[in-house]
CSV table of C-alpha atoms and ligand atoms in Angstrom, one decimal:
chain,number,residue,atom,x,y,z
F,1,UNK,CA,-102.8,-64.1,270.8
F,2,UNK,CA,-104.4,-63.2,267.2
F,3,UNK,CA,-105.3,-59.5,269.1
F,4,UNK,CA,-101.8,-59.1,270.0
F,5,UNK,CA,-100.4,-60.3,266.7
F,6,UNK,CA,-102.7,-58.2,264.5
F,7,UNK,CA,-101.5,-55.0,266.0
F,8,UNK,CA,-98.0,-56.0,264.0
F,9,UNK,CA,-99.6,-57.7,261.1
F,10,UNK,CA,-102.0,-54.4,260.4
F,11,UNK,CA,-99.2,-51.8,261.8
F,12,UNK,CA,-97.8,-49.5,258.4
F,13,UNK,CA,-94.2,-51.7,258.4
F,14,UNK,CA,-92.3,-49.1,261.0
F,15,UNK,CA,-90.2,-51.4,262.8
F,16,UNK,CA,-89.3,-52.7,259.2
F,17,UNK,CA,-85.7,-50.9,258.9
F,18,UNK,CA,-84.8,-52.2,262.2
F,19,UNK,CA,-85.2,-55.7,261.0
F,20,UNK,CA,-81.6,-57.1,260.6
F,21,UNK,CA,-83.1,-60.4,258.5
F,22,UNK,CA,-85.5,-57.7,256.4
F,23,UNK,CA,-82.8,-55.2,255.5
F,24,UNK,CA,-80.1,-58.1,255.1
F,25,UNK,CA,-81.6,-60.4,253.1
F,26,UNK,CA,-84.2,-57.9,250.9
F,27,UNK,CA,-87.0,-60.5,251.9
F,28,UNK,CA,-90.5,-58.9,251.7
F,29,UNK,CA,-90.9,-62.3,253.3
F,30,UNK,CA,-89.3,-61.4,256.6
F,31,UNK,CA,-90.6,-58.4,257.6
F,32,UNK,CA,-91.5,-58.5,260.4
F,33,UNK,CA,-95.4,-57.1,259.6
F,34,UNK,CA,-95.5,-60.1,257.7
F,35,UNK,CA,-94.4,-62.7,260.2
F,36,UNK,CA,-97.3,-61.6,262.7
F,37,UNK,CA,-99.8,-62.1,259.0
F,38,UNK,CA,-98.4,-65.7,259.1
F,39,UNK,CA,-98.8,-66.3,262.8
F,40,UNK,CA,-102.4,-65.4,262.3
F,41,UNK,CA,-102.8,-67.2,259.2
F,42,UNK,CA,-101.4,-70.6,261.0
F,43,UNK,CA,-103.6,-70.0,263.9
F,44,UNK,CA,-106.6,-69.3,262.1
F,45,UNK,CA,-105.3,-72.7,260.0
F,46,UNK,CA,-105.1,-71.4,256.4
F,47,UNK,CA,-101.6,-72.3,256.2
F,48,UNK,CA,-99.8,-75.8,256.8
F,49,UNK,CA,-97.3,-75.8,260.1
F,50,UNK,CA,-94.5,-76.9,257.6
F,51,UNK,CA,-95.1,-73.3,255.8
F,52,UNK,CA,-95.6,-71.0,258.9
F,53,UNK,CA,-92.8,-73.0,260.5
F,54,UNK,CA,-90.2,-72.0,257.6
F,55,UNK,CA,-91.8,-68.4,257.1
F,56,UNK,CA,-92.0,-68.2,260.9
F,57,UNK,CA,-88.1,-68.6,261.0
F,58,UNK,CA,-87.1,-65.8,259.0
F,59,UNK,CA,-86.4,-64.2,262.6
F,60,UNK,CA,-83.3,-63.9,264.8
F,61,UNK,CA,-85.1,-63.6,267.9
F,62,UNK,CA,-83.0,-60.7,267.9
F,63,UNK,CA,-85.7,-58.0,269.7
F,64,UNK,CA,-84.3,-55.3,267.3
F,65,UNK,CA,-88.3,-54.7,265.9
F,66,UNK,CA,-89.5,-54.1,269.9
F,67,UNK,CA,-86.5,-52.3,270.7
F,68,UNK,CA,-87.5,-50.0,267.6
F,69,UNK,CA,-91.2,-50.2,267.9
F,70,UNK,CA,-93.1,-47.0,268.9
F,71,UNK,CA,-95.0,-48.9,271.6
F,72,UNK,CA,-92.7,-51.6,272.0
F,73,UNK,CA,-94.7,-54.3,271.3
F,74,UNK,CA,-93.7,-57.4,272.7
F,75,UNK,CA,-93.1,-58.9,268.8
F,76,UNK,CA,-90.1,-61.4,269.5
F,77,UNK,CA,-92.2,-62.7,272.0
F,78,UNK,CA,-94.9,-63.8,269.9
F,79,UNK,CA,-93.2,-65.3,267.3
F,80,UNK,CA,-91.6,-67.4,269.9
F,81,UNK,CA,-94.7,-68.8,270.6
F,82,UNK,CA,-96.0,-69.1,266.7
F,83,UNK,CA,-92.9,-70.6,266.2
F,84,UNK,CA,-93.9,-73.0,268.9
F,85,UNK,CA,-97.5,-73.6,267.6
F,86,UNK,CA,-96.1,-74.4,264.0
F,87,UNK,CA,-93.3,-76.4,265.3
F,88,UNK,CA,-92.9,-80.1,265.0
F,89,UNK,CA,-91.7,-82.6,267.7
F,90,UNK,CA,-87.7,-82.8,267.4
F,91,UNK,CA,-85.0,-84.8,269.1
F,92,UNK,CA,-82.6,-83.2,270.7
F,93,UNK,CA,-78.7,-84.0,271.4
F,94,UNK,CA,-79.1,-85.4,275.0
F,95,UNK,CA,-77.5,-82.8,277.7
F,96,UNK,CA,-73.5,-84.1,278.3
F,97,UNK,CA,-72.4,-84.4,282.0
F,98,UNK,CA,-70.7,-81.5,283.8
F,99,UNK,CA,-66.8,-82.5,283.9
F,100,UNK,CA,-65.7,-81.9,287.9
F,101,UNK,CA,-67.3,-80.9,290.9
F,102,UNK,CA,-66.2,-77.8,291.4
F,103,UNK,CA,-69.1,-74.6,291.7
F,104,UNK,CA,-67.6,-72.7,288.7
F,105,UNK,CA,-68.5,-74.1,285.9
F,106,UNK,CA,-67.4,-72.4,282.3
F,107,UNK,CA,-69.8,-73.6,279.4
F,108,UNK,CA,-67.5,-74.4,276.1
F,109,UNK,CA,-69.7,-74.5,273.0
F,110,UNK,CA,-66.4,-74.4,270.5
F,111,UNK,CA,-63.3,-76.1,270.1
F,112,UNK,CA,-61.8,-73.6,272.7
F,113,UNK,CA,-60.8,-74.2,276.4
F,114,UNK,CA,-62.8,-71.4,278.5
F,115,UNK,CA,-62.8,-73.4,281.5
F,116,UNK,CA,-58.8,-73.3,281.5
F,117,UNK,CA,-59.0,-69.6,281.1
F,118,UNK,CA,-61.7,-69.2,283.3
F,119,UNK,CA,-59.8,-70.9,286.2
F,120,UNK,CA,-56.6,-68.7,286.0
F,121,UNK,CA,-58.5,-65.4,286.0
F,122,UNK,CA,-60.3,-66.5,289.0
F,123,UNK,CA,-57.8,-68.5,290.4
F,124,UNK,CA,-60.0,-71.0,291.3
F,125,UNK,CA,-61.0,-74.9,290.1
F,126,UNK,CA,-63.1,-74.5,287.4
F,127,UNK,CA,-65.5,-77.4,285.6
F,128,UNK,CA,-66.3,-77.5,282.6
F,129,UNK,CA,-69.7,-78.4,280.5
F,130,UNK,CA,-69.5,-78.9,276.7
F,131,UNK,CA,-72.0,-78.9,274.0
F,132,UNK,CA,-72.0,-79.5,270.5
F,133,UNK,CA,-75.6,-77.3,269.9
F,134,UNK,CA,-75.3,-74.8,272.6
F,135,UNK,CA,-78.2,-76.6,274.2
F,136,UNK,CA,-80.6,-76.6,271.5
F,137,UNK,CA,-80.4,-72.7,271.5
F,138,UNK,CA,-81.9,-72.5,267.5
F,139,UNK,CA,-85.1,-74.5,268.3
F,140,UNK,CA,-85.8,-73.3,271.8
F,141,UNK,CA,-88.9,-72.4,270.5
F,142,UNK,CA,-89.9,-76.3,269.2
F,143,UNK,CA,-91.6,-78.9,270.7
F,144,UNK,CA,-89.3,-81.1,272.6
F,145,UNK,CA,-87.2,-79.2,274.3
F,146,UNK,CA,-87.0,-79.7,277.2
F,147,UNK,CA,-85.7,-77.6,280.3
F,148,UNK,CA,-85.2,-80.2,283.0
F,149,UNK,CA,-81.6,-81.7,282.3
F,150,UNK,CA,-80.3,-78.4,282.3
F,151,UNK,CA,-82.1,-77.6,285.6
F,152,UNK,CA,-80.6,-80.3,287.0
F,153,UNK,CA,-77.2,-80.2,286.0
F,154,UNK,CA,-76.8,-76.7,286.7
F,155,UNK,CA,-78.1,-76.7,290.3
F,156,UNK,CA,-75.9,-74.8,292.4
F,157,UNK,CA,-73.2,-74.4,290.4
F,158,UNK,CA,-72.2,-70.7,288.9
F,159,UNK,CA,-72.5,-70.8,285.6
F,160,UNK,CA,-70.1,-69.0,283.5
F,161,UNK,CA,-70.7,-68.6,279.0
F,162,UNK,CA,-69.3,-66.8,276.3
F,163,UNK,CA,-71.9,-67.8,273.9
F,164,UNK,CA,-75.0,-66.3,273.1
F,165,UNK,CA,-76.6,-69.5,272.0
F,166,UNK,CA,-75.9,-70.9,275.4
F,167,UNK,CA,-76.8,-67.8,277.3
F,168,UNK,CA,-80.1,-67.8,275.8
F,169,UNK,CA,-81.0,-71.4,276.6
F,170,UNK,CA,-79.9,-71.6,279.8
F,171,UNK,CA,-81.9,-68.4,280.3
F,172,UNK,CA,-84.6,-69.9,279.2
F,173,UNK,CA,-84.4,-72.7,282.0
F,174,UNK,CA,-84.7,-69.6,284.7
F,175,UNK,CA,-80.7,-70.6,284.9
F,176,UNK,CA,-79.1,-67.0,285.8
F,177,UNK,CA,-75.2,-67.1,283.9
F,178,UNK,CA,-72.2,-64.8,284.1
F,179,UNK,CA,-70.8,-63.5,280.7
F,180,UNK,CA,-67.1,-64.0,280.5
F,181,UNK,CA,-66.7,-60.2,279.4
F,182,UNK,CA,-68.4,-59.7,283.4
F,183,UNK,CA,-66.2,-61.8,284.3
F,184,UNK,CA,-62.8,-59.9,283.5
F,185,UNK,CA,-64.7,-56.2,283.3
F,186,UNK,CA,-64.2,-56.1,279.4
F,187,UNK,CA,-65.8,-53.0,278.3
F,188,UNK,CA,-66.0,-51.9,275.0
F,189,UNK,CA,-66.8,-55.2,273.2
F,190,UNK,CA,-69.6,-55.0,269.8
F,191,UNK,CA,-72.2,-56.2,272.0
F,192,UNK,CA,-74.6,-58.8,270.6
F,193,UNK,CA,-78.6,-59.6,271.0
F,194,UNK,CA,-78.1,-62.2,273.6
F,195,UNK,CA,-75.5,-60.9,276.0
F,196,UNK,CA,-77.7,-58.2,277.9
F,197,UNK,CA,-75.2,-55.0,277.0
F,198,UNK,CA,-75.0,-52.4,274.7
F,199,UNK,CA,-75.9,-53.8,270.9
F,200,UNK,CA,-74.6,-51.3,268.6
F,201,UNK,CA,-75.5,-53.6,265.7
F,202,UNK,CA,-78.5,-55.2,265.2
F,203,UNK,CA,-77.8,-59.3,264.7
F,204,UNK,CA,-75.2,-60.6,262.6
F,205,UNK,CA,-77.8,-63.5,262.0
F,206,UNK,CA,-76.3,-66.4,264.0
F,207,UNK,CA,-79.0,-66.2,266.3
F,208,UNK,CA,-82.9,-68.0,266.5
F,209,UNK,CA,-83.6,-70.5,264.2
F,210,UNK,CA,-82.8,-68.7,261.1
F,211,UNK,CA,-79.0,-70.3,260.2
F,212,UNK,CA,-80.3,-73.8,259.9
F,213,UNK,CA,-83.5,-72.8,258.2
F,214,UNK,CA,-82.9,-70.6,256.1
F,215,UNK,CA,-78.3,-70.7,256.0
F,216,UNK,CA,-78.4,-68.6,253.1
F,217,UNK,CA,-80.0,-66.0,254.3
F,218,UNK,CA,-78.1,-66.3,257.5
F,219,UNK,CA,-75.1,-65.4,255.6
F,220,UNK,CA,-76.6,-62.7,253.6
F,221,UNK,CA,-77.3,-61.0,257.4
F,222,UNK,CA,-73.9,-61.8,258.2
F,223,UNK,CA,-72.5,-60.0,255.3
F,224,UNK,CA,-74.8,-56.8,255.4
F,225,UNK,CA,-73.8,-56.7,259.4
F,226,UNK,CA,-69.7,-57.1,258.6
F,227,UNK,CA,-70.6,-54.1,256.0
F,228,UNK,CA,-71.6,-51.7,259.0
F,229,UNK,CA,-69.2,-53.2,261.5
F,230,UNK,CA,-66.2,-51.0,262.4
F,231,UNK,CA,-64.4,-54.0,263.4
F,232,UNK,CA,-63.0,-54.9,267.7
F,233,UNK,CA,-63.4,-57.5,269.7
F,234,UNK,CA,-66.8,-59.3,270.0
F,235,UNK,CA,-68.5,-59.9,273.3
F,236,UNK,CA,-70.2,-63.2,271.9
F,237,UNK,CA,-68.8,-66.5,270.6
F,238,UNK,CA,-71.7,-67.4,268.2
F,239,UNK,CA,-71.3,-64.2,266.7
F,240,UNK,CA,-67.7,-64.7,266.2
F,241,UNK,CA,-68.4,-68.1,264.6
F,242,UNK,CA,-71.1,-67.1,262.4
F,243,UNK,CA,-69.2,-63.7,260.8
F,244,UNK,CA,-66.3,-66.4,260.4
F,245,UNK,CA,-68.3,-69.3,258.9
F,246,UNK,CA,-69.2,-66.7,256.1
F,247,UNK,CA,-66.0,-65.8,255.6
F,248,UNK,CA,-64.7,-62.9,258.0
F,249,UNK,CA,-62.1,-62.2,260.5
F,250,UNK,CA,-63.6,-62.4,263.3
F,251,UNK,CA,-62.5,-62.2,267.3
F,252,UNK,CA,-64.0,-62.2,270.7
F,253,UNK,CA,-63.1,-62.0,274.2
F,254,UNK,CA,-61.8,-65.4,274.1
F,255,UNK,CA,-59.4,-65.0,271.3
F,256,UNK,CA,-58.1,-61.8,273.3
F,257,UNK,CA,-57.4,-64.0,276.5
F,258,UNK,CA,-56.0,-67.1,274.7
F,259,UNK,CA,-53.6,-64.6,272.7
F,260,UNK,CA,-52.2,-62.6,275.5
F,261,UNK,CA,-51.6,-65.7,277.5
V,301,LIG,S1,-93.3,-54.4,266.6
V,301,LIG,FE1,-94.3,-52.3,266.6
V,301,LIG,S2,-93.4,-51.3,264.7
V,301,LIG,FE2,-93.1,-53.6,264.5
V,301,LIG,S3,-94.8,-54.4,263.4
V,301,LIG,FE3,-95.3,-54.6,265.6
V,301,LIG,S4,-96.4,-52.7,266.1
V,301,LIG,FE4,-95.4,-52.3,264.1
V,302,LIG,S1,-86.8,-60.3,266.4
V,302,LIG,FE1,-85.3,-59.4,265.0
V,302,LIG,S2,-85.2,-60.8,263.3
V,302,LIG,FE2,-87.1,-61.3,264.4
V,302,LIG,S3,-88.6,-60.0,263.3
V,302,LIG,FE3,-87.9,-58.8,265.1
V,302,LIG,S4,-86.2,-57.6,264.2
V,302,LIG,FE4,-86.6,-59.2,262.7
């Protein structure tokens, strides 16, 4: 990996302004050159996990440094597995039971009832699958996680989320999903890192494992991204809570159904 790594840690700092944690947060720390240093400090072990495990998380996951990159190296991808190399052994909240049988089955990661709303615009039974920490989505890159009771619960079913959290770990199972804004043709929506569709932003730094390692910084991203936002309806419910949680007005797709109901 160090080969791959060093291109970014000895690369002159271009994808640097693309960088949503960088340019939020003013952290030399988090550019993105310096991550890939850190990865290759850990792996050569100069540098205790605990360290490279916090510096390591000054990240998003949010692909905005590839997507800028004039080679598009695959950066994201390797701090993913840094992250994994420096991580510790965590438990996580066990997987909860799908509620019903039926094949359509609406993921609800807040206090709000998509699988209701799913159901009447299909006009179908819909079940519904809650979580309290969209699946472990801000350490799926620890050791621990584990795929398999996702695998299993979601085995034939269609999966429906309007949660970027929860898109990106059932992703990461190999578990395809439908994004409610698919699911009612909403176009025009601020797109966000994890829902596959236009990003006009880059991340409003609810995403990866930076809000619960470093939730200051999280919100200093949060407010730098409201700064440049022109304001609409979000595609992506962990965007909507973060920009709320530090202190905006913020509404998505599911806010826009629930109101005109
Ligand atoms: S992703 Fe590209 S631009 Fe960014 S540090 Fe690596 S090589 Fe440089
Ligand atoms: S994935 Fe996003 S947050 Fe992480 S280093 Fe790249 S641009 Fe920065």
């Amino acid at each position: 990996m160090s080969a791959e790594l060093s291109t970014c840690a000895l690369c002159p700092r271009l994808c640097r302004p693309a960088c949503p944690v960088t340019t939020g947060t003013g952290r030399e720390a988090a550019v993105p050159t310096f991550l890939a240093g850190m990865a290759i400090e850990h792996e050569r072990g100069r540098i205790e996990a605990e360290l490279a495990e916090a510096a390591l998380s000054l990240c998003t996951d949010c692909g905005a440094c590839e997507a800028h990159c004039h080679i598009h190296h695959p950066l994201p991808e390797l701090l993913r597995d840094a992250r994994f190399e420096a991580s510790v052994e965590r438990v996580f909240e066990p997987v909860a039971a799908i509620e019903g049988d039926a094949e359509v089955v609406a993921v609800e990661a807040d206090e709000r009832p998509l699988a209701e709303v799913v159901a009447r615009t299909l006009g179908v039974e819909v079940a519904r699958w809650k979580t309290r920490d969209r699946f472990g989505a801000a350490h799926l890159d620890s050791r621990g996680w584990d795929p398999e009771p996702l695998i299993r619960a979601a085995e034939g079913r269609r999966i429906i989320v309007a949660d970027g959290g929860v898109a990106q770990a059932l992703e990461r199972a190999g578990i395809a999903v439908e994004w409610l804004t698919e699911l009612v043709e909403r176009d025009g929506c601020t797109g966000s890192c994890a829902d596959g569709g236009e990003r006009p932003l880059a991340c409003c730094g609810g995403g990866g494992p930076l809000p619960v390692h470093h939730p200051e910084d999280a919100q200093r991203v949060a407010r730098a991204y409201h700064r440049r936002w022109e304001g609409g309806v979000l595609s992506d419910a962990r965007c909507r809570g973060h920009l709320r949680s530090a202190g905006f007005e913020a509404r998505d797709v599911l806010d826009e159904l629930l109101e005109a109901e």
